[in-house]
Tab-separated table of C-alpha atoms in Angstrom:
chain	number	residue	atom	x	y	z
A	1	MET	CA	-2.128	-28.119	11.301
A	2	ARG	CA	-0.170	-25.800	9.234
A	3	THR	CA	3.601	-26.170	9.221
A	4	SER	CA	4.720	-22.840	7.946
A	5	ILE	CA	4.153	-18.964	8.141
A	6	ASP	CA	5.685	-15.847	6.768
A	7	LEU	CA	7.283	-13.490	9.220
A	8	ASN	CA	7.509	-9.790	8.093
A	9	CYS	CA	8.843	-6.509	9.452
A	10	ASP	CA	8.884	-3.069	8.493
A	11	LEU	CA	12.307	-1.887	7.813
A	12	GLY	CA	14.418	1.258	6.571
A	13	GLU	CA	12.572	3.332	9.028
A	14	GLY	CA	15.386	4.809	10.679
A	15	ILE	CA	15.529	2.753	13.759
A	16	GLY	CA	19.030	1.009	12.451
A	17	ASN	CA	18.078	-2.513	13.438
A	18	GLU	CA	17.725	-4.041	9.978
A	19	ALA	CA	21.062	-6.194	10.395
A	20	ALA	CA	19.620	-7.959	13.585
A	21	LEU	CA	16.094	-8.067	12.364
A	22	MET	CA	17.076	-9.804	8.992
A	23	PRO	CA	17.774	-13.155	9.761
A	24	LEU	CA	14.519	-13.412	12.018
A	25	ILE	CA	12.170	-12.727	9.164
A	26	SER	CA	10.838	-14.106	5.666
A	27	SER	CA	9.896	-11.111	4.125
A	28	CYS	CA	10.267	-7.155	4.823
A	29	ASN	CA	8.355	-4.027	4.003
A	30	LEU	CA	10.885	-1.409	3.018
A	31	ALA	CA	9.975	2.243	3.724
A	32	CYS	CA	10.396	4.154	0.199
A	33	GLY	CA	10.549	7.833	1.331
A	34	GLY	CA	6.946	8.569	2.271
A	35	HIS	CA	7.004	8.154	5.892
A	36	ALA	CA	10.786	7.246	6.205
A	37	GLY	CA	13.513	5.925	4.214
A	38	ASP	CA	15.855	7.483	1.363
A	39	LEU	CA	17.543	5.831	-1.720
A	40	GLU	CA	20.716	5.028	0.487
A	41	THR	CA	18.455	3.302	3.032
A	42	ILE	CA	16.547	1.163	0.463
A	43	ASP	CA	19.842	0.079	-1.527
A	44	GLN	CA	21.366	-1.058	1.662
A	45	VAL	CA	18.311	-2.998	3.173
A	46	VAL	CA	17.710	-4.615	-0.520
A	47	GLN	CA	21.216	-5.869	-0.650
A	48	LEU	CA	20.681	-7.129	2.965
A	49	ALA	CA	17.515	-8.723	2.239
A	50	LYS	CA	19.251	-10.529	-0.805
A	51	GLN	CA	21.997	-11.996	1.465
A	52	HIS	CA	19.577	-13.475	3.943
A	53	LYS	CA	17.146	-14.525	1.057
A	54	VAL	CA	14.230	-12.342	2.459
A	55	GLY	CA	11.407	-11.332	0.411
A	56	VAL	CA	11.452	-7.188	-0.676
A	57	GLY	CA	8.155	-5.427	-0.433
A	58	ALA	CA	7.795	-1.717	-1.087
A	59	HIS	CA	5.929	-0.105	2.104
A	60	PRO	CA	4.375	3.207	0.526
A	61	SER	CA	2.466	5.731	2.658
A	62	PHE	CA	1.133	9.124	2.920
A	63	PRO	CA	3.945	11.730	2.235
A	64	ASP	CA	4.218	12.553	5.656
A	65	ARG	CA	7.461	12.145	7.659
A	66	GLU	CA	6.319	14.584	10.544
A	67	HIS	CA	3.607	11.983	11.710
A	68	PHE	CA	5.572	8.936	10.499
A	69	GLY	CA	2.517	8.383	8.046
A	70	ARG	CA	0.439	7.556	10.769
A	71	LYS	CA	-2.042	10.380	10.307
A	72	GLU	CA	-4.393	10.849	7.347
A	73	MET	CA	-3.518	13.534	5.053
A	74	GLN	CA	-6.238	15.687	3.223
A	75	LEU	CA	-4.595	15.013	-0.406
A	76	SER	CA	-6.393	14.246	-3.651
A	77	PHE	CA	-6.219	10.979	-5.127
A	78	LYS	CA	-4.270	12.280	-8.005
A	79	ARG	CA	-1.563	13.654	-5.630
A	80	LEU	CA	-1.537	10.776	-3.421
A	81	LYS	CA	-1.482	8.264	-6.699
A	82	ASP	CA	1.616	9.917	-7.757
A	83	SER	CA	3.565	9.683	-4.407
A	84	VAL	CA	2.637	6.075	-3.982
A	85	LEU	CA	3.928	5.120	-7.425
A	86	GLU	CA	6.961	7.290	-6.966
A	87	GLN	CA	7.609	5.664	-3.630
A	88	ILE	CA	7.238	1.943	-4.761
A	89	ALA	CA	9.258	2.688	-7.917
A	90	ARG	CA	12.007	3.449	-5.803
A	91	VAL	CA	12.062	0.226	-4.070
A	92	ASN	CA	11.385	-1.429	-7.476
A	93	GLN	CA	14.691	0.361	-8.893
A	94	ALA	CA	16.837	-1.141	-6.324
A	95	CYS	CA	15.464	-4.693	-6.577
A	96	LEU	CA	16.155	-4.433	-10.299
A	97	LYS	CA	19.622	-3.065	-9.628
A	98	HIS	CA	20.574	-5.952	-7.068
A	99	GLN	CA	18.443	-8.444	-9.487
A	100	VAL	CA	15.985	-9.199	-6.465
A	101	PRO	CA	12.297	-9.555	-7.245
A	102	LEU	CA	9.821	-7.181	-5.555
A	103	HIS	CA	8.172	-9.604	-3.613
A	104	HIS	CA	5.024	-7.720	-2.433
A	105	ILE	CA	3.756	-4.155	-1.792
A	106	LYS	CA	2.237	-3.113	1.685
A	107	ALA	CA	0.777	0.182	2.537
A	108	HIS	CA	1.962	1.610	5.714
A	109	GLY	CA	0.140	3.322	8.716
A	110	ALA	CA	-2.965	5.838	8.014
A	111	LEU	CA	-2.949	4.626	4.373
A	112	TYR	CA	-3.047	0.811	5.245
A	113	ASN	CA	-5.926	1.416	7.847
A	114	LEU	CA	-7.971	3.695	5.585
A	115	CYS	CA	-7.790	1.216	2.748
A	116	ALA	CA	-8.972	-1.339	5.317
A	117	GLN	CA	-11.928	0.474	6.718
A	118	LYS	CA	-13.128	3.043	3.660
A	119	LYS	CA	-14.173	1.731	0.684
A	120	GLU	CA	-13.126	4.875	-1.475
A	121	TYR	CA	-9.394	4.489	-0.337
A	122	ALA	CA	-9.760	0.715	-1.126
A	123	GLU	CA	-10.907	1.323	-4.697
A	124	PHE	CA	-8.221	3.934	-5.149
A	125	LEU	CA	-5.379	1.727	-4.277
A	126	THR	CA	-6.568	-1.413	-5.916
A	127	GLU	CA	-6.938	0.571	-8.949
A	128	VAL	CA	-3.495	2.311	-8.587
A	129	LEU	CA	-1.916	-1.038	-8.190
A	130	ALA	CA	-3.905	-3.021	-10.691
A	131	GLU	CA	-2.454	-0.522	-13.267
A	132	ALA	CA	1.073	-0.320	-12.233
A	133	TYR	CA	1.861	-3.786	-10.662
A	134	PRO	CA	-0.971	-6.318	-11.517
A	135	GLU	CA	1.322	-9.231	-10.730
A	136	ILE	CA	2.968	-8.113	-7.291
A	137	PRO	CA	0.945	-9.508	-4.302
A	138	VAL	CA	-0.282	-7.045	-1.759
A	139	TYR	CA	-0.247	-7.513	2.026
A	140	VAL	CA	-3.865	-6.865	3.079
A	141	PRO	CA	-6.103	-7.412	6.493
A	142	PHE	CA	-8.472	-10.413	5.936
A	143	ASP	CA	-12.172	-9.529	5.880
A	144	SER	CA	-11.217	-5.719	5.122
A	145	GLU	CA	-12.664	-3.314	2.546
A	146	MET	CA	-9.265	-3.607	0.999
A	147	ALA	CA	-9.661	-7.457	0.824
A	148	ARG	CA	-13.099	-7.221	-0.578
A	149	VAL	CA	-12.536	-4.425	-3.238
A	150	ALA	CA	-9.388	-6.090	-4.499
A	151	THR	CA	-10.425	-9.917	-4.808
A	152	GLY	CA	-10.096	-10.947	-8.368
A	153	LYS	CA	-8.250	-7.616	-9.443
A	154	LEU	CA	-5.129	-8.029	-7.544
A	155	LYS	CA	-3.109	-10.969	-5.895
A	156	LEU	CA	-3.682	-10.904	-2.002
A	157	LEU	CA	-1.841	-12.218	1.105
A	158	PHE	CA	-3.826	-11.797	4.099
A	159	GLU	CA	-1.734	-10.174	7.139
A	160	ALA	CA	-2.203	-10.145	10.784
A	161	PHE	CA	-0.145	-8.371	13.171
A	162	ALA	CA	1.874	-10.121	16.189
A	163	ASP	CA	2.448	-6.860	18.086
A	164	ARG	CA	-1.072	-5.161	17.961
A	165	ASN	CA	-4.129	-5.963	19.492
A	166	TYR	CA	-7.638	-6.102	17.966
A	167	GLU	CA	-10.936	-4.489	18.235
A	168	PRO	CA	-14.109	-6.710	17.943
A	169	ASP	CA	-14.646	-5.522	14.406
A	170	GLY	CA	-11.305	-6.691	13.011
A	171	SER	CA	-9.659	-3.460	13.121
A	172	LEU	CA	-6.335	-2.481	14.813
A	173	VAL	CA	-6.835	-0.934	18.309
A	174	SER	CA	-5.574	2.688	17.796
A	175	ARG	CA	-2.235	3.682	18.804
A	176	GLN	CA	-4.040	6.732	20.553
A	177	LYS	CA	-5.272	4.255	22.809
A	178	ASP	CA	-3.807	2.139	25.935
A	179	HIS	CA	-3.077	-1.382	24.844
A	180	ALA	CA	-2.853	-0.902	21.100
A	181	VAL	CA	0.647	-2.412	21.044
A	182	ILE	CA	1.617	-5.843	22.896
A	183	THR	CA	4.973	-5.854	24.207
A	184	ASP	CA	4.726	-8.637	26.619
A	185	GLU	CA	6.382	-11.668	25.489
A	186	ASN	CA	3.971	-14.300	26.606
A	187	THR	CA	0.940	-12.198	25.407
A	188	LEU	CA	2.801	-11.995	21.902
A	189	ILE	CA	3.671	-15.737	21.513
A	190	ASN	CA	0.170	-16.802	22.474
A	191	HIS	CA	-1.318	-14.190	20.056
A	192	VAL	CA	0.588	-15.378	17.067
A	193	LEU	CA	0.343	-19.365	18.006
A	194	ARG	CA	-3.530	-18.800	18.118
A	195	MET	CA	-3.135	-17.138	14.908
A	196	VAL	CA	-1.217	-19.909	13.170
A	197	GLN	CA	-2.536	-23.105	14.719
A	198	HIS	CA	-6.066	-22.141	14.850
A	199	ASN	CA	-6.676	-19.121	12.258
A	200	GLU	CA	-8.061	-17.073	15.056
A	201	ILE	CA	-7.266	-13.642	16.619
A	202	LYS	CA	-8.418	-13.032	20.190
A	203	THR	CA	-9.716	-9.582	20.507
A	204	LEU	CA	-9.329	-7.052	23.244
A	205	ASP	CA	-12.645	-7.795	24.479
A	206	GLY	CA	-11.885	-11.503	24.642
A	207	GLY	CA	-13.834	-12.323	21.504
A	208	ILE	CA	-12.613	-14.386	18.681
A	209	LEU	CA	-12.208	-13.824	14.958
A	210	LYS	CA	-11.908	-16.421	12.464
A	211	VAL	CA	-9.216	-15.597	9.952
A	212	LYS	CA	-7.072	-16.551	6.984
A	213	ILE	CA	-3.501	-15.508	7.371
A	214	ASP	CA	-0.430	-15.856	5.131
A	215	THR	CA	1.958	-13.546	6.818
A	216	ILE	CA	2.319	-12.159	10.322
A	217	CYS	CA	3.956	-8.593	11.083
A	218	VAL	CA	6.079	-7.543	13.866
A	219	HIS	CA	6.724	-3.588	13.570
A	220	GLY	CA	10.526	-2.835	13.697
A	221	ASP	CA	9.890	0.038	15.823
A	222	THR	CA	8.087	-1.895	18.495
A	223	PRO	CA	10.230	-1.847	21.831
A	224	LYS	CA	12.408	-4.976	22.023
A	225	ALA	CA	11.554	-6.000	18.443
A	226	VAL	CA	14.740	-7.863	17.913
A	227	GLU	CA	14.257	-9.959	21.192
A	228	LEU	CA	10.546	-10.496	20.577
A	229	LEU	CA	11.437	-11.780	17.145
A	230	GLN	CA	14.028	-14.126	18.661
A	231	LEU	CA	11.794	-15.277	21.043
A	232	LEU	CA	8.937	-16.030	18.342
A	233	ASN	CA	11.325	-17.869	16.096
A	234	GLN	CA	12.061	-20.087	18.927
A	235	LYS	CA	8.479	-20.908	19.988
A	236	LEU	CA	7.367	-21.409	16.424
A	237	ASP	CA	10.383	-23.919	15.827
A	238	ASP	CA	9.225	-25.745	19.262
A	239	ASN	CA	5.838	-26.225	17.777
A	240	GLN	CA	7.359	-27.475	14.183
A	241	ILE	CA	6.458	-24.518	12.367
A	242	LYS	CA	8.861	-23.051	9.935
A	243	LYS	CA	9.235	-19.448	8.868
A	244	THR	CA	9.198	-19.396	4.981
A	245	THR	CA	8.727	-16.532	2.346
A	246	VAL	CA	4.803	-16.878	1.217
A	247	SER	CA	3.962	-16.728	-2.254
A	248	CYS	CA	0.415	-16.515	-3.965
A	249	THR	CA	-0.768	-19.882	-5.401
């Protein structure tokens, strides 16, 4: 039975709840100007993360503030590469300024999902990160295209979502559908405990996926994110599971 898990959260996205969330997590994914965020916000969140000893990750996306990075954009891979590297550099520069290591990289929204599902996107992001940030771990879904393509080329940490339902194939239920986001407290707690204690995810149709999980995400823009994370911290503590920043071994 495992005794620790990393809890991560997407921050710097304009919600304004970073100060409340930071004590409840062990790593954060920092919006870096693609779907949200700016240099001032990045600087503030990096300082806050340093204060709370929370791992700082860059959270690049399609450069699409209008749709919050949750819609695919028809960009050439050259333009997308330039944008992704520019976004990551903003967070990396803030980390250097405040003497905080860049802990990880995690794609956001549509880019994350496309890399998980489509080989050409997985190959694209793997190539970009292997060239520019070969030593920085990347958060990816277990048994995804990104995991398969990047194995042996990047350091990988496997991620699951506390506040999202899953399809039978292991993909996230689309936000366009009902029941995509889990907001019920008991459902979320049971969802996470199954992940941590049994390495399983219960899908929306009642099936069970066997998975490897290093880190669990609660979205900062999920309704009642602070309250859900407070409860999750308490329930993990009740089950002798420690919140701790994850690293590649």
